[in-house]
Every structure is written in C-alpha cells, then in structure tokens.
Short mmCIF file of C-alpha atoms in Angstrom, two decimals:
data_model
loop_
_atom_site.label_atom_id
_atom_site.label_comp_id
_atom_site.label_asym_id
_atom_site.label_seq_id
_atom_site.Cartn_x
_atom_site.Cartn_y
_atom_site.Cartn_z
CA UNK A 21 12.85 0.51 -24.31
CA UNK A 22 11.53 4.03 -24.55
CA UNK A 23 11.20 5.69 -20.94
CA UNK A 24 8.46 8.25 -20.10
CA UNK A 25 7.18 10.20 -17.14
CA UNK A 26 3.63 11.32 -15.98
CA UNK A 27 3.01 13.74 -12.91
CA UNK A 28 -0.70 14.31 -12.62
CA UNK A 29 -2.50 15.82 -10.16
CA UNK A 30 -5.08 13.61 -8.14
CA UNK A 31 -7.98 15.30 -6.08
CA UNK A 32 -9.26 13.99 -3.19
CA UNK A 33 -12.89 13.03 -2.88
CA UNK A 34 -12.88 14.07 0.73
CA UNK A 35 -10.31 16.30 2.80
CA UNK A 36 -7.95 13.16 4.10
CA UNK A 37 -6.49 13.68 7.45
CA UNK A 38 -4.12 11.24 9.18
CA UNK A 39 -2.24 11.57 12.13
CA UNK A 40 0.58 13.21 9.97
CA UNK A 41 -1.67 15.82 8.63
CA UNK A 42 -4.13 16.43 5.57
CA UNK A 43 -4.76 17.28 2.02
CA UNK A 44 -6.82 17.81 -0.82
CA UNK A 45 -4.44 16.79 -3.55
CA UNK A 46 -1.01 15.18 -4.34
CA UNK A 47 0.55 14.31 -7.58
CA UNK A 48 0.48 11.02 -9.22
CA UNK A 49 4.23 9.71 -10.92
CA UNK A 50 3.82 7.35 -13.18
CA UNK A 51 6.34 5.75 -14.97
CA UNK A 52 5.83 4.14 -18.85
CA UNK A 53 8.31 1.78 -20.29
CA UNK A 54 7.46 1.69 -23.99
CA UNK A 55 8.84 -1.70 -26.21
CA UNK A 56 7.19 -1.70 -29.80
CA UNK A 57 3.49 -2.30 -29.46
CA UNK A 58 3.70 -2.91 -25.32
CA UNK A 59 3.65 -0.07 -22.44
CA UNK A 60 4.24 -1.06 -18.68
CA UNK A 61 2.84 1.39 -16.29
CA UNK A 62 4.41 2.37 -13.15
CA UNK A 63 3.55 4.13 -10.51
CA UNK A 64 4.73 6.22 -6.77
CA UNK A 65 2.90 8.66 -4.61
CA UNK A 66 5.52 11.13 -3.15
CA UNK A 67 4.84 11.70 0.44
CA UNK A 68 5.75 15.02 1.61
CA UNK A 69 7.11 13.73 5.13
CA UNK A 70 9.55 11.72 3.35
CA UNK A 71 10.42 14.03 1.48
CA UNK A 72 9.49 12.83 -1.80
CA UNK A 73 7.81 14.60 -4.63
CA UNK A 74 7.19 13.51 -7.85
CA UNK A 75 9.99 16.18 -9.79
CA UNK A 76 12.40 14.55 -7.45
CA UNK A 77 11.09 10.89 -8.74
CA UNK A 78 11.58 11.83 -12.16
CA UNK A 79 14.88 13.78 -11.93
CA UNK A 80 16.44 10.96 -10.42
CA UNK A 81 15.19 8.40 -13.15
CA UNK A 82 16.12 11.08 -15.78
CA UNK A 83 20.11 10.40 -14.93
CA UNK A 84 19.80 6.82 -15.46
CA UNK A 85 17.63 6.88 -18.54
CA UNK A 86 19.97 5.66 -21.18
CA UNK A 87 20.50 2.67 -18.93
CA UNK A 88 17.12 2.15 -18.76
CA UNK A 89 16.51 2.56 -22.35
CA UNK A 90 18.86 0.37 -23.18
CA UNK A 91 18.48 -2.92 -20.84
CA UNK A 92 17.58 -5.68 -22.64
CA UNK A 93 14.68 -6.43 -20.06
CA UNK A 94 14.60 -10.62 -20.41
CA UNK A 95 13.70 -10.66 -16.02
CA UNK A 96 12.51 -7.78 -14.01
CA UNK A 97 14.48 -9.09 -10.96
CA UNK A 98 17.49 -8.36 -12.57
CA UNK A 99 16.83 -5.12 -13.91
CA UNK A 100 15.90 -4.54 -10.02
CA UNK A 101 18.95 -5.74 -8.83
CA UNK A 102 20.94 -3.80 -11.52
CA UNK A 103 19.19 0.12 -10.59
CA UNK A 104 19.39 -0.59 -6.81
CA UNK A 105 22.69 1.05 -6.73
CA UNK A 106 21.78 4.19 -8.63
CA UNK A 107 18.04 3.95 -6.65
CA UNK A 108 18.78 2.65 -3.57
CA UNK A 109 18.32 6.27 -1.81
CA UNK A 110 14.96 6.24 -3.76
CA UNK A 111 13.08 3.42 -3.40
CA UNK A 112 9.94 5.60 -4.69
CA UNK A 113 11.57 6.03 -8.09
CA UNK A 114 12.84 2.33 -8.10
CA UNK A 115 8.90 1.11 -7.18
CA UNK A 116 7.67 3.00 -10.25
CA UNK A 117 10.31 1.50 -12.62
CA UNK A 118 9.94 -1.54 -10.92
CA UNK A 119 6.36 -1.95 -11.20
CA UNK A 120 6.06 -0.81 -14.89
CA UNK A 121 8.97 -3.63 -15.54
CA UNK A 122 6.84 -5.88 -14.41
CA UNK A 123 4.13 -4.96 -16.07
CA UNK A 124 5.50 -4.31 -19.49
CA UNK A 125 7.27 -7.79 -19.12
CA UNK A 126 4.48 -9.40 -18.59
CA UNK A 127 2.34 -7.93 -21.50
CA UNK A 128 5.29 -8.90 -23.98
CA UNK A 129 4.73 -12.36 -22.48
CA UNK A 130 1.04 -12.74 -22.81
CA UNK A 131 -0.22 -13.21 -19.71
CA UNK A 132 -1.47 -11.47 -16.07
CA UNK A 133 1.76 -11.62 -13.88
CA UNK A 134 0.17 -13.44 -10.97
CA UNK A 135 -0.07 -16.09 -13.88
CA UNK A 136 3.33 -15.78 -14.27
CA UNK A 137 4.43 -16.02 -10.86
CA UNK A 138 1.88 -19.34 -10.46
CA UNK A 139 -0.39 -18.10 -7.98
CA UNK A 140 -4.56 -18.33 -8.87
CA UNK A 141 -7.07 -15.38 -7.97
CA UNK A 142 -9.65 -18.02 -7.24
CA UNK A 143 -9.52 -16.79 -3.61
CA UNK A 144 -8.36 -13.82 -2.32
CA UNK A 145 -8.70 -11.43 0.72
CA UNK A 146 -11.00 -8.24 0.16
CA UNK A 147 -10.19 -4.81 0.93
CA UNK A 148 -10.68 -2.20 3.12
CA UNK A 149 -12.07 1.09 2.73
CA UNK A 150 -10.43 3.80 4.60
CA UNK A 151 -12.22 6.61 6.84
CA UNK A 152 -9.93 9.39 7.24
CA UNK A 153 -9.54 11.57 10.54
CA UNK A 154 -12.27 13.96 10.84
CA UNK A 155 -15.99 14.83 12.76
CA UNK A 156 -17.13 11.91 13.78
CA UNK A 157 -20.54 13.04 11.35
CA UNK A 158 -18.29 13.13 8.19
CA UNK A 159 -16.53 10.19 8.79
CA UNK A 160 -20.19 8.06 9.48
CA UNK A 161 -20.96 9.93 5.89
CA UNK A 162 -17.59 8.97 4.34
CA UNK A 163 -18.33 5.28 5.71
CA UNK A 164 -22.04 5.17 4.44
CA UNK A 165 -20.87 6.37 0.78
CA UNK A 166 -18.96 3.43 0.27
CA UNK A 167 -21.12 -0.19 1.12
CA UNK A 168 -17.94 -2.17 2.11
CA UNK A 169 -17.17 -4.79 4.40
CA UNK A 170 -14.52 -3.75 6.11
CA UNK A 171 -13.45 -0.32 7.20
CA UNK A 172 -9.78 1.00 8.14
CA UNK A 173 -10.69 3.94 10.43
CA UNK A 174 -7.85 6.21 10.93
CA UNK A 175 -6.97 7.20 14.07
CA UNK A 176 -4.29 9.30 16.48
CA UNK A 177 -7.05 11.96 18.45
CA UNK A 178 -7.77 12.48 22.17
CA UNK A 179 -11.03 10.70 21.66
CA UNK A 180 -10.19 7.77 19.51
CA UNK A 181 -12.49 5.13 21.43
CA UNK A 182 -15.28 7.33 21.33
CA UNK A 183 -14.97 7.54 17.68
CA UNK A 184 -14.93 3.82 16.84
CA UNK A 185 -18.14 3.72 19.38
CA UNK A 186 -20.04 6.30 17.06
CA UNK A 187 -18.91 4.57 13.96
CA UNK A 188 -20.04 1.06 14.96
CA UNK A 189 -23.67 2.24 15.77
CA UNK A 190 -23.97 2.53 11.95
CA UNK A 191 -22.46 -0.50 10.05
CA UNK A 192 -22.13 -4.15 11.36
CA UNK A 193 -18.66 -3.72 9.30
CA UNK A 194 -15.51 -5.57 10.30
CA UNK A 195 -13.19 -2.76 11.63
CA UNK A 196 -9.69 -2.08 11.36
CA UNK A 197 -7.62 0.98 13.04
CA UNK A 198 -4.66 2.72 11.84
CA UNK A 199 -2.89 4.87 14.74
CA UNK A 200 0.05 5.96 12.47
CA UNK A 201 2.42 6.26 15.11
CA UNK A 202 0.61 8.31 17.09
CA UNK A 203 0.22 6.28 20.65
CA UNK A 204 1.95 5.07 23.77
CA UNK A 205 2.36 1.58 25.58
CA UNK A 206 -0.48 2.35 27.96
CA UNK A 207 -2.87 3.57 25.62
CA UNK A 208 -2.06 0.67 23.01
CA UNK A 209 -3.00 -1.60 25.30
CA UNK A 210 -5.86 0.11 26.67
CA UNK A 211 -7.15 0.77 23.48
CA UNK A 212 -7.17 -2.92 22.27
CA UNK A 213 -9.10 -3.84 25.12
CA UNK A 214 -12.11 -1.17 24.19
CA UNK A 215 -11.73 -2.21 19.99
CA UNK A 216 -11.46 -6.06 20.67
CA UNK A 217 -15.36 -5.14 22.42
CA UNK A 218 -15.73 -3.49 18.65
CA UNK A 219 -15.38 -5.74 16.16
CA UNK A 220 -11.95 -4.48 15.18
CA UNK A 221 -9.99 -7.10 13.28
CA UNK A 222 -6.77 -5.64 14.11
CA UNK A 223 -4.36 -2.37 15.28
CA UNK A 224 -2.03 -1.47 12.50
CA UNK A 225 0.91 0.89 13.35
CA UNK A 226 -0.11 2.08 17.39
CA UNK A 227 3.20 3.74 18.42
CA UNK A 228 6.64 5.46 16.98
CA UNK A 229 8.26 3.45 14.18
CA UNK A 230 11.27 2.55 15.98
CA UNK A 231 9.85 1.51 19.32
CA UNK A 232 10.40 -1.39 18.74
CA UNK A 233 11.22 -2.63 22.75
CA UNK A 234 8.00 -1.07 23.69
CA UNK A 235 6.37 -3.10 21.02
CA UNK A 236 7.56 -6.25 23.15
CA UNK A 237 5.86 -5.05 25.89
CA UNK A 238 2.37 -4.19 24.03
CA UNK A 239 2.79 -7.60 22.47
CA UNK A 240 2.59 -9.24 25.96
CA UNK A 241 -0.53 -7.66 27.02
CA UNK A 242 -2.40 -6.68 23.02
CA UNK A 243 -5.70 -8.25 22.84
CA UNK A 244 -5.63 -7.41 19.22
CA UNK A 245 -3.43 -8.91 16.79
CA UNK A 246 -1.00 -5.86 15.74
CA UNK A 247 0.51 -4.89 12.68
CA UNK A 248 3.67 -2.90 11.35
CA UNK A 249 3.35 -0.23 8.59
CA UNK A 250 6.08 2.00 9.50
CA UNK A 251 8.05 -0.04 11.60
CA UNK A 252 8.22 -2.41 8.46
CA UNK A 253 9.80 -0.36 5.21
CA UNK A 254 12.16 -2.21 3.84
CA UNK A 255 13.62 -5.63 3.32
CA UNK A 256 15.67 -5.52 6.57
CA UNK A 257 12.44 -4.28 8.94
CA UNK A 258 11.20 -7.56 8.69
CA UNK A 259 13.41 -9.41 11.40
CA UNK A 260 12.77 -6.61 13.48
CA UNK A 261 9.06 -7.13 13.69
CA UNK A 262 9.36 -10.69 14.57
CA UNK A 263 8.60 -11.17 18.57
CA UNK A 264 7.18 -7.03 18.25
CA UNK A 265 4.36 -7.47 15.66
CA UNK A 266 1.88 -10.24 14.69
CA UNK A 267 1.95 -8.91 10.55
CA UNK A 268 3.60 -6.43 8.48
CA UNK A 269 1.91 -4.15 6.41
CA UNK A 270 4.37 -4.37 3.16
CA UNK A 271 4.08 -1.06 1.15
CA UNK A 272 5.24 -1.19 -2.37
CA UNK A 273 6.74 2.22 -2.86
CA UNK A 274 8.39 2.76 0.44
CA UNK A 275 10.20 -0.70 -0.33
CA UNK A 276 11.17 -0.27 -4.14
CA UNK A 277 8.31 -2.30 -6.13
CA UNK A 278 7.10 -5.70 -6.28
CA UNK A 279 10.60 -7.30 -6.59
CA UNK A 280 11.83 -6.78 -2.71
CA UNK A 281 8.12 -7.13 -1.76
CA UNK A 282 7.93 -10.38 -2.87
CA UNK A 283 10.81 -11.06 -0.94
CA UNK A 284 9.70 -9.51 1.92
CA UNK A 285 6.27 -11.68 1.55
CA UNK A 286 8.39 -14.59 1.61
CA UNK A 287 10.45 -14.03 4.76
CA UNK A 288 7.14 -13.11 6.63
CA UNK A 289 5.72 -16.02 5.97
CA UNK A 290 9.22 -17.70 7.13
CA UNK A 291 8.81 -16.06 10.26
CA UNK A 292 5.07 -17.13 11.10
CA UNK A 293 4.34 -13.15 10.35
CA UNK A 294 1.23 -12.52 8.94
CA UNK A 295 1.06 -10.24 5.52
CA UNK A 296 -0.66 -7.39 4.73
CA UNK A 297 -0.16 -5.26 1.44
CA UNK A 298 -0.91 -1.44 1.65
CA UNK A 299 -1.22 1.36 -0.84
CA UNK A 300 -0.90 5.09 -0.75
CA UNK A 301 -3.36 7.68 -2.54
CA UNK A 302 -2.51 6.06 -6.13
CA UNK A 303 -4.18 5.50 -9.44
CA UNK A 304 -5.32 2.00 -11.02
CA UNK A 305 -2.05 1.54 -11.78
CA UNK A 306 -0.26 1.25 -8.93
CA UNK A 307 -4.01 -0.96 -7.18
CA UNK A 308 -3.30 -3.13 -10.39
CA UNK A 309 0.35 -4.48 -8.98
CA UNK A 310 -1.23 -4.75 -5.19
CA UNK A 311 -3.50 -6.95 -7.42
CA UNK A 312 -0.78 -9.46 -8.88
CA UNK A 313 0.00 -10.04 -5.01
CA UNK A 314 -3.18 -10.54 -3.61
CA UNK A 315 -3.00 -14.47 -3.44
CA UNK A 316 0.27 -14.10 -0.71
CA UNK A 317 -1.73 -12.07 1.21
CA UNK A 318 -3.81 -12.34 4.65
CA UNK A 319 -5.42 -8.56 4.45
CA UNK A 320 -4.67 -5.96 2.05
CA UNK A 321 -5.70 -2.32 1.99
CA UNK A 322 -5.94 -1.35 -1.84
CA UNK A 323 -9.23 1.42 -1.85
CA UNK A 324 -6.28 4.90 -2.93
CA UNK A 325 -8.03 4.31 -6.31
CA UNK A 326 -11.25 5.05 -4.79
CA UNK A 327 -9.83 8.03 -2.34
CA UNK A 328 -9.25 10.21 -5.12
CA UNK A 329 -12.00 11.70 -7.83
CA UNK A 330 -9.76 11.55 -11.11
CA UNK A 331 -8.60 7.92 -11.67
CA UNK A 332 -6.88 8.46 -14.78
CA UNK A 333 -6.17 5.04 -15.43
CA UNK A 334 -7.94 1.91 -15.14
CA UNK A 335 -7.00 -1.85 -14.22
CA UNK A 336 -7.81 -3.84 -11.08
CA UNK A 337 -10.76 -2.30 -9.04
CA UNK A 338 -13.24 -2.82 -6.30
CA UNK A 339 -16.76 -4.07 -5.68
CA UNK A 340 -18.00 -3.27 -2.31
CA UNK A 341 -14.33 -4.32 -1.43
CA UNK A 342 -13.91 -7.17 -3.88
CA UNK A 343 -11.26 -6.95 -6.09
CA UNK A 344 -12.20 -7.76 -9.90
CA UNK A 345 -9.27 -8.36 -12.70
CA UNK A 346 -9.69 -6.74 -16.00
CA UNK A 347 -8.93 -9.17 -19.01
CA UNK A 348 -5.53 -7.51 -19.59
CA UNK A 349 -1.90 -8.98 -19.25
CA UNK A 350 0.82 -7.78 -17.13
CA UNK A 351 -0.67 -6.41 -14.28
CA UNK A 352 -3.55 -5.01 -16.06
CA UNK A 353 -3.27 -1.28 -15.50
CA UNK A 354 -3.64 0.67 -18.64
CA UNK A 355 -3.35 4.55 -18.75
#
C-alpha cells in the first residue's frame, strides 16, 4: 500500500458556536491508502480542545508509514488491532487509517461495506440537521435554509428554554438538544420538563463528562430519554453509561474508526443502551463510513458535510435528512 495525507481547509457556511466556543474554519485530514487501481479514503477533524490538529495527525502516521505501507491488508480488524499500540494515544489518526482501511478493503472486494458486514439499507434512521448557538433570528434562518425533519439545536446559554420556544413557532420539526456539558442536575431536569412540552426527541450530553453519579440522579427524575456524547469516548465509556444514560452517542474519531465502534455498537445493544452515531465538521468521506453503520443505529447525526461550504469529496449525502448511497464500493466516499 502507498500512504498519503490531505489537510484541507473547510469553511463554514455559518459562524458555528457550541458551548465550547466557535469558528469559521478547521482543517480536514484525510488519509488515502493507495493499492494498484483502488484508494480508501480516510478521514479526522482535529478538535482544538483536544488538542488535536491535523499536522499532529499526520506526523504521528508519518512514523509508522513503512508499517503501513507494507501490511498485507487481508482484514481491517487486524490491521486495527496491530496500530493500536503505536495509535493508541491518537485515536484521531487511528480513525482516519482505520476508516480508509475499510474503505480501500472493501473496494478491492467489490462491494459497499455494509454489504460486507450483512446489514441492508432498506431502512434506516434519518438525520439531523444541526443549529448552532447564536441569535435566536439566525438560528430560525439557519433552520429555515435547510427543510429537514429533525433539528439538533445546540445549546449551553442562560436562556436555553426560551430559545427552543422561538424555534418551535417556526417548524413542526422533531427536536433534539445538545447541552455539551454545559448544565447542572437541577437545570437538567428542569429543562426536560419544558423540552418534553416541545417536541424534543431527546437531551444529548446535559452536564460535565465525568459526572457520572449526578447522571444517576437526573436519570431518576429525566422526562427525556438522555444521551452520552462525551461521557461515552471510547470502548471502556460504555459500562459507565449503563444505569446513567438511556443511549450513547458513538463518535468515530474520538474512538479510533469503525473497528472499536462496531464494538462499541455491539455492547450497547448488550446493555439495552440505545445507539446513536455522531460526526464532527467532516467531508463526504468521513459521512460515507457513518453511512456503512447506519442499519445498527437508533438516531444518527451525520449533516458536518452540509455545515461546511467546500465538500471536497463526495459519497453518502442527504435529502432533507435522508441519507442516499452512491453506487460505489467500500464505503463510497471518493475524493
């Protein structure tokens, strides 16, 4: 195999705020695994508070590359298991290799991967679109650009209720909030009381990422299903959101690609936890592997395609929230 690295820059359509802060741009890594005729496309957004960036990404892959280059890749799970001691402190870098594994693998082999892993498309959740923090006008504006059916509204202000009251005088939408960390016990449970009045579906990430005992206690008293994003990174998280959380939000490049997420699907699903699959600001290529899972899946939030104005690449995308495969193999993304 031939190894390659991308960093492009990807501009926001709008200014996106979370409760962590803002921007108008961040830099795409992708990852390209080149075997005769075949590429595999990979893909991780660095996030600035984890101190990730996309130089870092590729530095790191750059002292493993002629172990890369020369794996004989028969089964991405064991070229997984074989980098997670030199990646294990970057799980960003492993995702991208991971993911254009996968992909490349299942290009040599002819087929889609969620082919290959025996699952069927014929039914599959839709996707959110997400509203970023911001004026309540230009978040109604953001919402109207977009005709979905369901809208994650992000959240973590002094007037959070009053915003989801604005917003749902102008769509009949199914709502979803996102409080990235950024509330208490009290005003969890306060809060699902208003939203459950709302039409809000569920409350993804209310309060700290390790609070998890206080979790118990909003659990007891939630009137809205809740789900982990942060409190769920990696494979281990998942235990710990069983009894705390109704779902897990499983993000591919916080947990090192579709190999562990699988795995973390699985255990989930053990546990009578729900499943949600989450992406970053990212390119088609890194929507196209959220694609191959989309059969596991209760909910899935797959729109950072859509969040930025440059899509480079192209592979699975949305229609007014339905996701629609290209006729391509491996997981479809080409760049």
């Amino acid at each position: 195999m031939k190894l390659k690295f991308h960093i492009l820059k990807l501009q926001m359509r709008h200014t996106f705020t979370i409760a962590h802060g803002s921007r108008d741009d961040i830099d795409a890594f992708i990852v390209e695994l080149q075997d005769g005729e075949y590429s595999g496309y990979g893909e991780a957004t660095p996030i600035p508070y984890y101190g990730v960036t996309a130089e870092g990404m590729r530095d790191k892959l750059a002292e493993y590359q002629s172990i890369i280059e020369n794996y004989d890749l028969q089964n991405p799970e064991d070229f997984w298991t074989l980098m997670y001691p030199y990646l294990k402190d970057n799980p960003f870098a492993h995702c991208a290799l991971d993911m254009a594994a996968w992909d490349l693998w299942g290009k040599k082999q002819g087929q889609p991967l969620y082919k290959l892993w025996g699952l069927s498309i014929d039914k599959v959740p839709y996707s959110n679109y997400t509203i970023g923090i911001d004026t309540i006008e230009k978040m109604v504006s953001k919402m109207q650009e977009f005709d979905f059916p369901i809208y994650k509204i992000k959240l973590g202000t002094d007037h959070d209720v009053e915003i989801v009251k604005e917003l749902r005088k102008h769509t009949d939408a199914l709502f979803r909030v996102d409080a990235n960390c950024a509330w208490g016990v009290e005003e969890t449970i306060k809060n699902s009381i208003e939203f459950s009045k709302l039409n809000v579906e569920f409350i993804e990430q209310p309060m700290e990422k390790s609070a998890y005992a206080a979790m118990e206690e909003v659990m007891k008293h939630s009137v809205l299903p809740l789900i982990a994003d942060e409190s769920c990174i990696i494979e281990e998280d998942v235990k710990k959101c069983f009894g705390r959380f109704h779902g897990v939000n499983v993000k591919l490049a916080k947990c090192g690609g579709l190999t562990p997420a699988r795995r973390m699907i699985a255990e989930a699903r053990t546990l009578g936890l729900q499943v949600m699959c989450g992406c970053m600001t990212e390119t088609s290529i890194g929507i196209s592997a959220i694609g191959q899972l989309l059969p596991l899946l209760d909910y899935v939030d797959m729109d950072g395609s859509i969040l930025i104005s440059n899509d480079p690449a192209t592979g699975v995308y949305l229609d007014k929230g339905k996701p629609i495969f290209p006729n391509v193999n491996g997981t479809g993304a080409l760049l």
